[in-house]
Coordinates of C-alpha atoms in Angstrom, one line a residue:
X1 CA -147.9 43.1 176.2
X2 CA -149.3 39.9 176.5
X3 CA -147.2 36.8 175.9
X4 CA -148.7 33.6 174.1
X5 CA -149.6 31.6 177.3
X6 CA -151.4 35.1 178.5
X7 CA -153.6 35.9 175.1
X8 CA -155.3 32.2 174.3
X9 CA -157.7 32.6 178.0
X10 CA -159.0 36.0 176.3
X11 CA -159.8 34.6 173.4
X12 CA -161.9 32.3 174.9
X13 CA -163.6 34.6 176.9
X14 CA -164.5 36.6 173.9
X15 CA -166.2 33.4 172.7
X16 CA -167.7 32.9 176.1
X17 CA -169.5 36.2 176.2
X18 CA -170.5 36.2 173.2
X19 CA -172.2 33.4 174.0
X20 CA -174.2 34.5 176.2
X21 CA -175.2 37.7 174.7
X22 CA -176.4 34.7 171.9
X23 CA -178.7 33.3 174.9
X24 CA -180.0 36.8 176.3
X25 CA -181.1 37.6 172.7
X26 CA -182.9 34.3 172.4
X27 CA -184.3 34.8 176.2
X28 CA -185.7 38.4 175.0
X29 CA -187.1 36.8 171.4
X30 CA -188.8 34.0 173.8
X31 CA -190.1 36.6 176.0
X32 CA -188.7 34.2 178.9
X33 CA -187.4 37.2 180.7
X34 CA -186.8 40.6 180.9
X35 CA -183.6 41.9 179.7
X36 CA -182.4 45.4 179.9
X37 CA -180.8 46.8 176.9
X38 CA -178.1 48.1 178.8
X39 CA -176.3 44.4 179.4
X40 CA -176.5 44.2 175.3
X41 CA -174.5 47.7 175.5
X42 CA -171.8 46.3 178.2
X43 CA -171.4 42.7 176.6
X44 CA -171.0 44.2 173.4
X45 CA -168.4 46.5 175.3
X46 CA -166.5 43.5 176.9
X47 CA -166.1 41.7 173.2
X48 CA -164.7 44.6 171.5
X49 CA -162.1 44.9 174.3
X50 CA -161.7 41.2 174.8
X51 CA -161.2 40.6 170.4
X52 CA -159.2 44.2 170.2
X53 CA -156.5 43.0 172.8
X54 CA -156.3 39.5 171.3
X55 CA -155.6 41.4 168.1
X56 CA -153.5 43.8 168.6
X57 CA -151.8 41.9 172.1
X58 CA -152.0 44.8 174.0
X59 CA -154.5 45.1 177.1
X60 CA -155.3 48.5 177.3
X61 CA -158.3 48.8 175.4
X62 CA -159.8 46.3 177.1
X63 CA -159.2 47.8 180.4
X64 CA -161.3 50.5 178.8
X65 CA -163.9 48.6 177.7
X66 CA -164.2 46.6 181.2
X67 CA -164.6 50.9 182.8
X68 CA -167.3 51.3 180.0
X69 CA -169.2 48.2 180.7
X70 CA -168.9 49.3 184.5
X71 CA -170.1 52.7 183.7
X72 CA -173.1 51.4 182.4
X73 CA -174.1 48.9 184.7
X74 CA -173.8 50.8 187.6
X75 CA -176.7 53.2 187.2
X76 CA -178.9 50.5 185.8
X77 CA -177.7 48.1 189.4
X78 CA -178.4 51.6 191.5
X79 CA -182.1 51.7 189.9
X80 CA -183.2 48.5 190.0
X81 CA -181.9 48.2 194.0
X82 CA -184.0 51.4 194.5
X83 CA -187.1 50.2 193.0
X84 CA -190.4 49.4 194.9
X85 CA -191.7 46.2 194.2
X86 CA -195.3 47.4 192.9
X87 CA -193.3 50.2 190.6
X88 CA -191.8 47.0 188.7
X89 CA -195.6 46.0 188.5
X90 CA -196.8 49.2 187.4
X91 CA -193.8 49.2 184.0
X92 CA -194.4 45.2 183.2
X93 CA -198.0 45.7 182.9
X94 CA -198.4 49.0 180.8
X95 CA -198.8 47.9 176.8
X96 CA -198.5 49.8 173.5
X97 CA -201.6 48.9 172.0
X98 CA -200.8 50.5 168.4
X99 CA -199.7 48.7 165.4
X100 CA -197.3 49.7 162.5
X101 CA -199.0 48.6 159.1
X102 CA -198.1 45.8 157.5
X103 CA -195.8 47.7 154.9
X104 CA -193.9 49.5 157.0
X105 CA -192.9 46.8 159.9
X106 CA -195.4 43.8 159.9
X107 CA -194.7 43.8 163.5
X108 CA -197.5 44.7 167.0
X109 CA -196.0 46.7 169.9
X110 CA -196.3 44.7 172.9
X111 CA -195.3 45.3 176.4
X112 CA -191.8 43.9 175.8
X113 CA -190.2 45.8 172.6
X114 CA -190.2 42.7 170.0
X115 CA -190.9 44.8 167.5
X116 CA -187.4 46.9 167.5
X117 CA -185.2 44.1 168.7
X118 CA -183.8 43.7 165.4
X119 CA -182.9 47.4 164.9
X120 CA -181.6 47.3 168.6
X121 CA -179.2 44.7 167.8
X122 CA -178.3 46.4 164.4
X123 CA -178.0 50.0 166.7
X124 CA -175.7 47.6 169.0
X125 CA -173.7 46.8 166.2
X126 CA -173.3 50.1 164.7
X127 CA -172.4 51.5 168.1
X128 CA -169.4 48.9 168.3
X129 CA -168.0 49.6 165.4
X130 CA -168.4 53.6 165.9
X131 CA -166.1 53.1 169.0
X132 CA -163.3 52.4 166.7
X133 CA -164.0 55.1 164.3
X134 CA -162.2 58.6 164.7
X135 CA -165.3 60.3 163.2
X136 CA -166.8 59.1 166.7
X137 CA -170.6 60.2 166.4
X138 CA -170.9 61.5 163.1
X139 CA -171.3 58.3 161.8
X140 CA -173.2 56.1 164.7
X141 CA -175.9 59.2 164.2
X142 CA -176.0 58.8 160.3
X143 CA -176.9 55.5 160.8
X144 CA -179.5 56.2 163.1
X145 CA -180.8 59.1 161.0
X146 CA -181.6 56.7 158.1
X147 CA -183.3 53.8 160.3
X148 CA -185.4 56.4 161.9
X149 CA -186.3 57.4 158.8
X150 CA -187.8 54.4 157.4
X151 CA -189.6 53.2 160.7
X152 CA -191.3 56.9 160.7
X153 CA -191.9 57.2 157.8
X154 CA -190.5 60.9 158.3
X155 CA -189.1 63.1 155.5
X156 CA -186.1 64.5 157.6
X157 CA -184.7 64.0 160.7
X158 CA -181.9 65.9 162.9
X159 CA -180.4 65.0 165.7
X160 CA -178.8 67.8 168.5
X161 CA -176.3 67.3 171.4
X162 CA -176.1 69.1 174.7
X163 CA -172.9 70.8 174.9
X164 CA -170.9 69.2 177.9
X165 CA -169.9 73.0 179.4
X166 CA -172.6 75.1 178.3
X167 CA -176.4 75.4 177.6
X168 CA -176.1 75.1 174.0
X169 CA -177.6 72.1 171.6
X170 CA -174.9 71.7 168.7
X171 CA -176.7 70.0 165.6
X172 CA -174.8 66.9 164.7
X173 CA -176.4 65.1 162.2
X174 CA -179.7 66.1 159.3
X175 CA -180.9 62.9 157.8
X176 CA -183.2 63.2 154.7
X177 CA -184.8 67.0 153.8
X178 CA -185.6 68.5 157.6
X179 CA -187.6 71.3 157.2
X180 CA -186.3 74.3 160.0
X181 CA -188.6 75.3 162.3
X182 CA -186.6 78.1 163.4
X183 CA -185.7 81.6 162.0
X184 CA -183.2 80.9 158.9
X185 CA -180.3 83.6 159.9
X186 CA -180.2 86.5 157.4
X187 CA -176.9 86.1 155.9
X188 CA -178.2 82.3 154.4
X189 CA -179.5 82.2 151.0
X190 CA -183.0 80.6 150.9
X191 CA -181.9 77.7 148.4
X192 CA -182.2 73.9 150.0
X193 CA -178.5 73.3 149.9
X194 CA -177.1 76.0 151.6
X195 CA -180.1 76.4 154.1
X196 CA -179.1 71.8 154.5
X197 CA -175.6 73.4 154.8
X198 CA -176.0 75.8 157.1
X199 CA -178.2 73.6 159.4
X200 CA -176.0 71.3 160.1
X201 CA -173.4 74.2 161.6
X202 CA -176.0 75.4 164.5
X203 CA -176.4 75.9 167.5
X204 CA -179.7 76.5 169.8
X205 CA -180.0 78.0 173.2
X206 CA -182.2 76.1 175.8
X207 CA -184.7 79.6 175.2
X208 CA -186.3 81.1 172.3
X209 CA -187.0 77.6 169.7
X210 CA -188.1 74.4 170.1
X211 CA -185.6 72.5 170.8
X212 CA -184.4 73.5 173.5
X213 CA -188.3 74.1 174.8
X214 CA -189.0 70.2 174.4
X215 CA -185.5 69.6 176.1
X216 CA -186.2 71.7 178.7
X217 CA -189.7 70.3 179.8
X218 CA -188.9 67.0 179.3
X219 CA -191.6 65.8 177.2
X220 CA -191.6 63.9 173.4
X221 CA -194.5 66.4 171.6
X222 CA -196.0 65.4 167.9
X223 CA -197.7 68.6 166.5
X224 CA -199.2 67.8 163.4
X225 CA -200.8 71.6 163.3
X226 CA -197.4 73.9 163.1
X227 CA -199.5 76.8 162.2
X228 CA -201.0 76.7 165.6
X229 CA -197.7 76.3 167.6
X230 CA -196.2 79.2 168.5
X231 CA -192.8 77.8 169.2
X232 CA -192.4 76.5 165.1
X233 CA -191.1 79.3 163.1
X234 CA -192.2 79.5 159.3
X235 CA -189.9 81.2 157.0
X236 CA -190.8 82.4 153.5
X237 CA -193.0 81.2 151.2
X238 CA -190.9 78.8 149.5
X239 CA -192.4 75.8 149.3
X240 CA -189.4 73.5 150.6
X241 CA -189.7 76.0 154.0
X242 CA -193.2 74.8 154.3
X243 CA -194.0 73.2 157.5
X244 CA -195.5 70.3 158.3
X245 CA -195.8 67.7 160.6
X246 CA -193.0 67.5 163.6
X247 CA -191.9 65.0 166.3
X248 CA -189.2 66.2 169.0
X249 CA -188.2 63.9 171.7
X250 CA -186.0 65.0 174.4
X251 CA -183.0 62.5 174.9
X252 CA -182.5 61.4 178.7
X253 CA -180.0 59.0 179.9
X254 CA -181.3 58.3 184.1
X255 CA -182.5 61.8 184.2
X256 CA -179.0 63.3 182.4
X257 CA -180.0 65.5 179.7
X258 CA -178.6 64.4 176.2
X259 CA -180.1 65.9 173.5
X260 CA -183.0 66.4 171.3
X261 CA -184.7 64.1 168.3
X262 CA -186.3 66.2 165.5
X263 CA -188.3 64.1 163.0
X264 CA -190.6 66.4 159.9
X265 CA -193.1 65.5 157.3
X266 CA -193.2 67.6 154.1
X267 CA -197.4 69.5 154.1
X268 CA -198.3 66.8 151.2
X269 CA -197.1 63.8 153.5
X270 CA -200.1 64.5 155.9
X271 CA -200.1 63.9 159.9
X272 CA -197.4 61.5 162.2
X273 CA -199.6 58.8 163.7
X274 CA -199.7 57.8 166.9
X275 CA -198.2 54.5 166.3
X276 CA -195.0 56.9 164.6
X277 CA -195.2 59.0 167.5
X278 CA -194.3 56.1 169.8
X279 CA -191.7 54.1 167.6
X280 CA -189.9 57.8 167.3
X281 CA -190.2 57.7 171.5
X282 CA -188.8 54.0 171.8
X283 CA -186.0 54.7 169.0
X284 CA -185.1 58.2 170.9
X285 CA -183.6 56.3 173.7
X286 CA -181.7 54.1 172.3
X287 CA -180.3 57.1 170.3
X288 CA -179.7 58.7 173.7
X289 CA -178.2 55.7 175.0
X290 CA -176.0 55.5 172.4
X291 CA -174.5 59.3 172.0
X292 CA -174.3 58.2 175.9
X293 CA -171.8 55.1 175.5
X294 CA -170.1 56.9 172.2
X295 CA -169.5 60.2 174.5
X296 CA -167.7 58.1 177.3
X297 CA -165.5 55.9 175.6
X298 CA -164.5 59.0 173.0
X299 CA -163.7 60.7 175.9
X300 CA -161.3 58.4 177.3
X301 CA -159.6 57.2 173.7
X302 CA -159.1 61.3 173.1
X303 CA -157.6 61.9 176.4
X304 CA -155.1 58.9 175.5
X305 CA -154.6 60.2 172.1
X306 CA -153.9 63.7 173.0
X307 CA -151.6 62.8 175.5
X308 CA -149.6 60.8 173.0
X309 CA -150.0 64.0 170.4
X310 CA -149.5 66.6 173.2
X311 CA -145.8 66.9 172.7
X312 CA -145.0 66.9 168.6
X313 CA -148.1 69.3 168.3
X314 CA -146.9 71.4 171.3
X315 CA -143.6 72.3 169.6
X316 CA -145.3 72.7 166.0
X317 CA -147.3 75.0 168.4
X318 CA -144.7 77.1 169.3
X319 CA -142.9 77.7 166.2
X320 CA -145.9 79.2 164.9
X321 CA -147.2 81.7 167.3
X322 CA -144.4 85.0 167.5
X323 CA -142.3 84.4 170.2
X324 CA -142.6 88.5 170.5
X325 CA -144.8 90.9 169.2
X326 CA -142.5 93.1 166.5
X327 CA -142.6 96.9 167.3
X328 CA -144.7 98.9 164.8
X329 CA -144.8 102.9 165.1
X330 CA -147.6 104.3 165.7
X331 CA -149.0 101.3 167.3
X332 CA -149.1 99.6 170.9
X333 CA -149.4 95.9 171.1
X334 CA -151.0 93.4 173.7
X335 CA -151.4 89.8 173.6
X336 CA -153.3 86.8 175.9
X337 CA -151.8 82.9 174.6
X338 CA -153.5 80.6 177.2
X339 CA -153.7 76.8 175.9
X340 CA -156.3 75.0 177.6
X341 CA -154.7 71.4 176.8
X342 CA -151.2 70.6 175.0
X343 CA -153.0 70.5 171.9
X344 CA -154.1 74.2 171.1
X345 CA -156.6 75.2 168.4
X346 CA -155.7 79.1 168.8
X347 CA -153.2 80.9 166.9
X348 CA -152.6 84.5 166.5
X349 CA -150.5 86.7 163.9
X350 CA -149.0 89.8 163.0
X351 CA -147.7 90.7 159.4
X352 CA -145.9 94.1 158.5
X353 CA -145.9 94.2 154.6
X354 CA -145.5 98.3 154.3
X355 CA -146.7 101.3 156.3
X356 CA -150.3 100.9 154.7
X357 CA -150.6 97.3 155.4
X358 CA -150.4 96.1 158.8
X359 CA -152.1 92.6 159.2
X360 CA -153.7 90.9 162.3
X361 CA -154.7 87.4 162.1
X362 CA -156.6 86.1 165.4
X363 CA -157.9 82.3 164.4
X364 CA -159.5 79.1 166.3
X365 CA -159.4 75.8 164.9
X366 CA -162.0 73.6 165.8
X367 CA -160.8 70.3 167.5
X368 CA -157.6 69.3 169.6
X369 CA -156.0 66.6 167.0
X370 CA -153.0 66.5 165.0
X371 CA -155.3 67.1 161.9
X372 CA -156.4 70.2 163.4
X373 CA -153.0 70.9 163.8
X374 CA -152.6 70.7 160.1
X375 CA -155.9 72.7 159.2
X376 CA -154.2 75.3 161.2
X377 CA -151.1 75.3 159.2
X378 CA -152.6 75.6 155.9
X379 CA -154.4 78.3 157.2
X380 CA -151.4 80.3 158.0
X381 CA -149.7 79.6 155.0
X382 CA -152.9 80.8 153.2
X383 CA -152.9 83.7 154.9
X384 CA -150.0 85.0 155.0
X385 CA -148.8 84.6 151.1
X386 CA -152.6 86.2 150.4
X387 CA -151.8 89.0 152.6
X388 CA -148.9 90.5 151.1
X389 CA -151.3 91.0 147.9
X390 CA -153.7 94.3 147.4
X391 CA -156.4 92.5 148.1
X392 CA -159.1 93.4 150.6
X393 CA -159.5 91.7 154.3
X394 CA -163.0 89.7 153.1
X395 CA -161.5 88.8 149.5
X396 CA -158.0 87.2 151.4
X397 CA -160.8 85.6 154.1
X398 CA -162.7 84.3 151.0
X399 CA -159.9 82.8 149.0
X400 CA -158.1 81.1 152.4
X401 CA -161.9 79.3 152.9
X402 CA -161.8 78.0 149.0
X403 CA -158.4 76.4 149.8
X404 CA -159.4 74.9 153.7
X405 CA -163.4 73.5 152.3
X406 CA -161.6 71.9 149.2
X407 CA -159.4 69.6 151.6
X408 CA -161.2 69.6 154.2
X409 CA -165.2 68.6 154.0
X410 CA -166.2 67.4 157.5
X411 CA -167.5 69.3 160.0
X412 CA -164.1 68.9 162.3
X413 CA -162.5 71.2 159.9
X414 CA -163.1 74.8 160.2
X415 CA -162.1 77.8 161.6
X416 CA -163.4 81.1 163.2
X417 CA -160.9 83.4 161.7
X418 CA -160.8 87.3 162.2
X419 CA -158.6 89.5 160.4
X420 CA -157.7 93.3 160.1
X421 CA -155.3 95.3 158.2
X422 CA -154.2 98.5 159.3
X423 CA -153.1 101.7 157.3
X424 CA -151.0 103.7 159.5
X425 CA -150.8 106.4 156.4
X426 CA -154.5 107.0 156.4
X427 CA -155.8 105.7 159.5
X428 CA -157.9 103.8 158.9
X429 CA -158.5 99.8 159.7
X430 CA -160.4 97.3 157.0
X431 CA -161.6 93.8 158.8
X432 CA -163.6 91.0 157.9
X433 CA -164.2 88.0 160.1
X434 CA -165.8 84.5 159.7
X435 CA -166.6 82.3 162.6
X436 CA -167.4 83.5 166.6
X437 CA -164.1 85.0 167.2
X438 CA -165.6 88.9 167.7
X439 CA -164.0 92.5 166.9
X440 CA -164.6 95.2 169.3
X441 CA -163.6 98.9 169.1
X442 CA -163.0 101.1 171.7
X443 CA -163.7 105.2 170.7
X444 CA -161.6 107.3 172.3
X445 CA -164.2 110.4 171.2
X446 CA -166.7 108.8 172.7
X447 CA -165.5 106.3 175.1
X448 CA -167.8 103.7 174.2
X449 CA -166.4 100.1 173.5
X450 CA -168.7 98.1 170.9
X451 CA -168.3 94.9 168.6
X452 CA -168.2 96.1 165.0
X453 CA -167.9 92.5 163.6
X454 CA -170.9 90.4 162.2
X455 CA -171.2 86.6 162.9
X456 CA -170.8 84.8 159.2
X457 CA -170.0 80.8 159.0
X458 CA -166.6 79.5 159.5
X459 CA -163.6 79.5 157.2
X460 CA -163.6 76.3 155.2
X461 CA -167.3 75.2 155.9
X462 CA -168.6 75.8 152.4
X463 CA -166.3 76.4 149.8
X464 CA -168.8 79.3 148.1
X465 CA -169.2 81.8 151.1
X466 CA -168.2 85.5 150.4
X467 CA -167.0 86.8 153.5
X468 CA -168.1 90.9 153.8
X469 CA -165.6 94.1 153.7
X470 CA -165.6 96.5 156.5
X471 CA -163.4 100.0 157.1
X472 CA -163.4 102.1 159.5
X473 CA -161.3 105.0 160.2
X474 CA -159.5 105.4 163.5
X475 CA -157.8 107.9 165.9
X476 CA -155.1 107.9 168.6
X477 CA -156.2 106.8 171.6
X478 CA -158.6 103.9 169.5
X479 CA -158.4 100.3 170.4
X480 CA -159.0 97.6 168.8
X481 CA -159.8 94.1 170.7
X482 CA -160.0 90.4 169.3
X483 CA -160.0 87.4 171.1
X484 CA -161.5 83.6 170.4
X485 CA -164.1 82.1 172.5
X486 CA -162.4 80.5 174.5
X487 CA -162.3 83.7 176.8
X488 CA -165.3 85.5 176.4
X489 CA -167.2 81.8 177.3
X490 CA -164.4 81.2 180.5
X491 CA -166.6 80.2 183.3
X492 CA -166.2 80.4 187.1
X493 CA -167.4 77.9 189.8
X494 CA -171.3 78.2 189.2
X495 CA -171.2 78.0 185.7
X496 CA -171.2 81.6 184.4
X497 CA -169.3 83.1 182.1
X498 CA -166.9 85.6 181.7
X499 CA -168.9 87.3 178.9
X500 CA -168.2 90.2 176.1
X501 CA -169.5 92.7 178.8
X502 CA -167.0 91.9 181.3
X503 CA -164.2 92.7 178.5
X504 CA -165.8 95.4 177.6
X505 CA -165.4 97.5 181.1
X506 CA -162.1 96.5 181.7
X507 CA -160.8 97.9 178.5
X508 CA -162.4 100.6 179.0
X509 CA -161.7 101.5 182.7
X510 CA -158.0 100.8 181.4
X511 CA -158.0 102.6 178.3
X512 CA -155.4 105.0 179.5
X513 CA -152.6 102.1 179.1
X514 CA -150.4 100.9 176.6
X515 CA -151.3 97.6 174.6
X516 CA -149.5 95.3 176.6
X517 CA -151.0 96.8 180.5
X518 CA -154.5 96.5 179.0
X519 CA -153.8 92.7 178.0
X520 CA -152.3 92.0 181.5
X521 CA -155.7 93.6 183.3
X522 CA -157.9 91.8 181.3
X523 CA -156.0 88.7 182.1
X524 CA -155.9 88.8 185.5
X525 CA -159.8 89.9 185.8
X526 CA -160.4 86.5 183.4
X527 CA -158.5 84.6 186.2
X528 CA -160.4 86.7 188.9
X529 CA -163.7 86.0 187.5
X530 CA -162.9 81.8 187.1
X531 CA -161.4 81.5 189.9
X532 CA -160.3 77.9 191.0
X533 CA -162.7 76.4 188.1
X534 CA -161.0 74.4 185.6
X535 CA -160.6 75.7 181.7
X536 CA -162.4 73.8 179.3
X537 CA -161.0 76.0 175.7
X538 CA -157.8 77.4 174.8
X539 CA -158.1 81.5 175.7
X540 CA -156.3 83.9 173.0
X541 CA -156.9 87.8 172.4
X542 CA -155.0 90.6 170.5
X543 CA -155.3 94.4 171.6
X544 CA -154.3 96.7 168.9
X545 CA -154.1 100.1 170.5
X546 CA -153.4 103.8 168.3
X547 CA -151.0 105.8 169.7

C-alpha cells in the first residue's frame, strides 16, 4: 500500500502526463507534427493507472497499465526503427482527396486525419473507461457501433472478433438494423427480432461467407451491387432480408488479425460513397486498435480475478459434480471431469427418479466468473426439481431457459445444455439438447457411431425458444456419448483438433467395454492426440452404455 509521503509524487504525475497528452493534441490540431495514435492509447493507459492507484492506494493497477503502455509502444518503436527513410516519404505524401458533405461532418480529409480527431479522442475516452468495466468489449464496441453509424451514414453495423484459439469470428456487437448476408440457419424464424437475436450469437468460419473471405485476403471491399457478389447470401423475400449496399473491413493490428467491420444500407438508401468507404477504413483501425488494448488488459485483470475466485468457486465446484457415479441396473457408467482453469464452466449430472426415468444432464456455462458460477447453479436447481415431473426432455430444457433468459439477459449468460432420460422398462431414451454440447449413439446392430442431436441456441439466450423432443429406442450393447466442447475442440501442438471423428473410432474400437474402460480410452487418446500443448476449455463427457 502506499503511505501518504509515497501517493502525493503520483498524483502529480497524473497531472503531468496529462499534460502533455494536452500538448500532443494541440501539436496534431496544429499539424506541427506527426503524432501516432498509439502514444494517445499509452498516455491514456498511464493516467488511468496513475489516478486508479492514487484512489484506491494500491499500485497494482498501475503496474498494469505501465505493461499496457509498454505493450503498445513497443511494436510501434520496432516499426518506426525498421523503416526506410523514403517509405516515411512515400505515407506523409499520399492524401485523401474526398470530402464528407457539409451535413454529415463539415470536415476535408487531408493527409493528417483532422477530420476524425475528435471521434479519436472520444474512442480514447470510451476505451478508458471500458478498462474498468466487467462487461469489457461489449460496451467499448456499442459505442463504436453508433459513431460508425452516424459518420457512414450506414443502416447497420456488426462488428466480429477472431477467436484467440481457433479460426472462428464470434459476433460481438449489431448496431442499428444489419441486414445478414449469410444463410439465416433453419431453425430461426424469419421475423427481425429473432433473426437481430440470433445474429448476435454467431459464429463464422474463415471459409464459406464473407467475413471471413474479407479477413482472409486482407482487403476493406464496398459492394454496392450484392446481387452480383457471389459471396452475399440473400435469404427470402422479406423485405427487411433485402440487400443492399455493404462495407467489410478486415481489422489488423501490425499484421495480427483482429476481426472484421460489417457496415449495410437498406435497397432504398442507395450506394456507400467513396468518401464513406474511406471514413469506414480510417474508423476500422481504431476499432482494431481498440478490441486490441481492451483484449490485453482484460486478459491480465481476468487472470488476477480468477486467481482471487479460483478457490471459493473451486469448492462450490466440487459439491456439485457427484463425487461417484450411483450404480443403476441395467446400465454401465463412464465419466471424463477435466477443468481447464480453477474456475470450471462444465458440470455433469445423473438423477434416478424411478425405473422409467433415468436423467443425464451434461452442461457448459459460458464464462469462468463467479457469476457463471451462479448461472450454473440455478441451472441445476432448475433442472433437477423439473425432472422429477412427467414432463418431456425438450419441455424441462424449455422451462429451465425461461427461468436462466429472465435473470440473465447478456450474452455472458448461457449455456449449452444436453439432456436425456432413460426408460430402462421400455428401452428406450428421449433427449433434447440446446447449445454445441453433441449426442452421439453408438448401434450395436450396426456398429455405426453417429450424432443424433441437432444444434439449437443456448439455454437462456432468448427466453421464447422451444427446444425439440427426440426418442429413440435402444438395445444392449447401445451407447450413448455426451461431452462439451471443450474436448471435441482439444488441440495438439499445430493447432488441430481433437475432433468428433476421433471420438467416434475410439468408442467404437472399444465398444466391447464397460462404461467406465471406454471413458478411460478416450481419455488417454485426448491426451495422446494434445500432447504437451496447453488446454484452453474445461473437457467433460458422459458415456451411458446398455448392458
Amino acid at each position: 500500500m502506499l503511505n501518504e509521503f509515497q501517493y502525493l509524487p503520483v498524483l502529480i504525475s497524473a497531472a503531468l502526463t496529462f499534460l502533455v497528452l494536452i500538448f500532443l493534441i494541440v501539436i496534431m490540431a496544429r499539424k506541427t507534427a506527426n503524432v501516432s495514435f498509439v502514444f494517445f492509447l499509452a498516455l491514456a493507459a498511464v493516467i488511468a493507472g496513475l489516478v486508479f492507484a492514487y484512489i484506491r492506494k494500491d499500485p497494482l493497477f498501475l503496474y498494469l497499465m505501465l505493461l499496457l503502455a509498454s505493450i503498445l509502444m513497443l511494436p510501434y518503436a520496432i516499426l518506426k526503427a525498421c523503416m526506410k527513410k523514403d517509405e516515411k516519404g512515400k505515407k506523409t505524401n499520399s492524401k485523401l482527396k474526398d470530402t464528407i458533405t457539409q451535413k454529415r461532418l463539415n470536415i476535408v480529409y487531408d493527409d493528417q486525419d483532422v477530420s476524425l480527431l475528435d471521434v479519436n479522442k472520444g474512442f480514447i475516452n470510451t476505451m478508458a473507461e471500458s478498462f474498468n468495466n466487467p462487461q469489457g468489449l461489449t460496451p467499448l464496441l456499442d459505442s463504436y457501433g453508433k459513431k460508425i453509424l452516424e459518420l457512414t451514414h450506414a443502416d447497420g453495423s456488426i462488428s466480429l472478433v477472431l477467436d484467440d484459439f481457433e479460426d472462428i469470428l464470434n459476433v460481438k456487437n449489431v448496431s442499428g438494423s444489419f441486414i445478414p448476408p449469410y444463410e439465416i440457419p433453419e431453425n430461426v424464424p424469419h421475423k427481425p427480432q429473432r433473426v437481430d437475436m440470433n445474429m448476435r450469437y454467431m459464429q463464422f468460419p474463415l471459409k464459406g461467407n464473407i467475413f471471413g473471405a474479407v479477413l482472409t485476403d486482407k482487403v476493406p471491399v464496398m459492394i454496392n451491387e450484392p446481387g452480383k457478389d457471389s459471396r452475399i447470401f440473400q435469404n427470402k423475400d422479406e423485405d427487411f432480408l433485402k440487400c443492399g449496399a455493404y462495407i467489410f473491413i478486415p481489422l489488423f493490428v501490425n499484421d495480427r488479425a483482429v476481426g472484421v467491420l460489417g457496415l449495410s444500407k437498406k435497397p432504398e438508401n442507395g450506394d456507400f460513397t467513396e468518401a464513406e468507404f474511406d471514413c469506414a477504413k480510417r474508423l476500422g483501425e481504431f476499432e482494431a486498435s481498440a478490441i486490441m488494448s481492451t483484449s490485453i488488459h482484460n486478459e491480465i485483470v481476468e487472470r488476477f480475478t480468477l486467481a482471487k475466485e479460483g478457490e471459493i468457486a473451486c469448492n462450490i465446484q466440487k459439491s456439485i459434480v457427484p463425487a461417484k457415479l450411483p450404480a443403476i441396473p441395467g446400465l454401465s457408467l463412464g465419466t471424463i471431469f477435466n477443468p481447464a482453469e480453477n474456475i470450471c464452466g462444465d458440470y455433469y449430472d445423473v438423477l434416478v427418479s424411478r425405473k422409467d426415468r433415468i436423467s443425464f444432464v451434461m452442461a457448459d456455462v459460458t464464462g469462468k466468473s463467479l457469476n457463471s458460477m451462479n448461472v450454473m447453479l440455478q441451472l441445476r436447481a432448475m433442472l433437477r426439481l423439473i425432472i422429477n415431473t412427467t414432463q418431456t426432455a425438450g419441455t424441462i430444457l424449455s422451462w429451465a431457459n425461461r427461468g436462466i433468459a429472465s435473470e440473465n439477459n447478456t450474452i455472458d449468460h448461457f449455456a449449452s445444455v444436453a439432456l436425456m432420460i432413460y426408460d430402462s422398462v421400455n428401452n428406450k431414451v428421449q433427449y433434447a439438447s440446446g447449445g454445441t454440447n453433441p449426442i452421439f449413439l453408438y448401434s450395436k446392430e450396426s456398429d455405426v457411431v453417429k450424432e443424433i442431436s441437432k444444434i439449437q441456441e443456448p439455454v437462456g439466450v432468448e427466453k421464447t425458444t422451444e427446444y425439440a423432443d427426440n426418442e429413440i429406442t435402444v438395445n444392449s450393447g447401445d451407447i450413448i456419448i455426451t461431452c462439451t466442447d471443450g474436448l471435441i475442440e482439444a488441440l495438439n501442438g499445430d493447432g488441430h483438433q481433437y475432433g468428433k471423428t476421433n471420438l467416434e473410432k475410439v468408442v467404437k474400437a472399444y465398444h466391447s467395454l464397460d462404461g467406465k474402460e471406454i471413458a478411460n480410452k478416450i481419455k488417454t487418446d485426448v491426451k495422446k492426440f494434445c500432447g504437451s500443448a496447453a488446454q484452453h476449455d474445461d473437457q467433460s463427457l458422459l458415456v451411458i452404455k446398455i448392458k
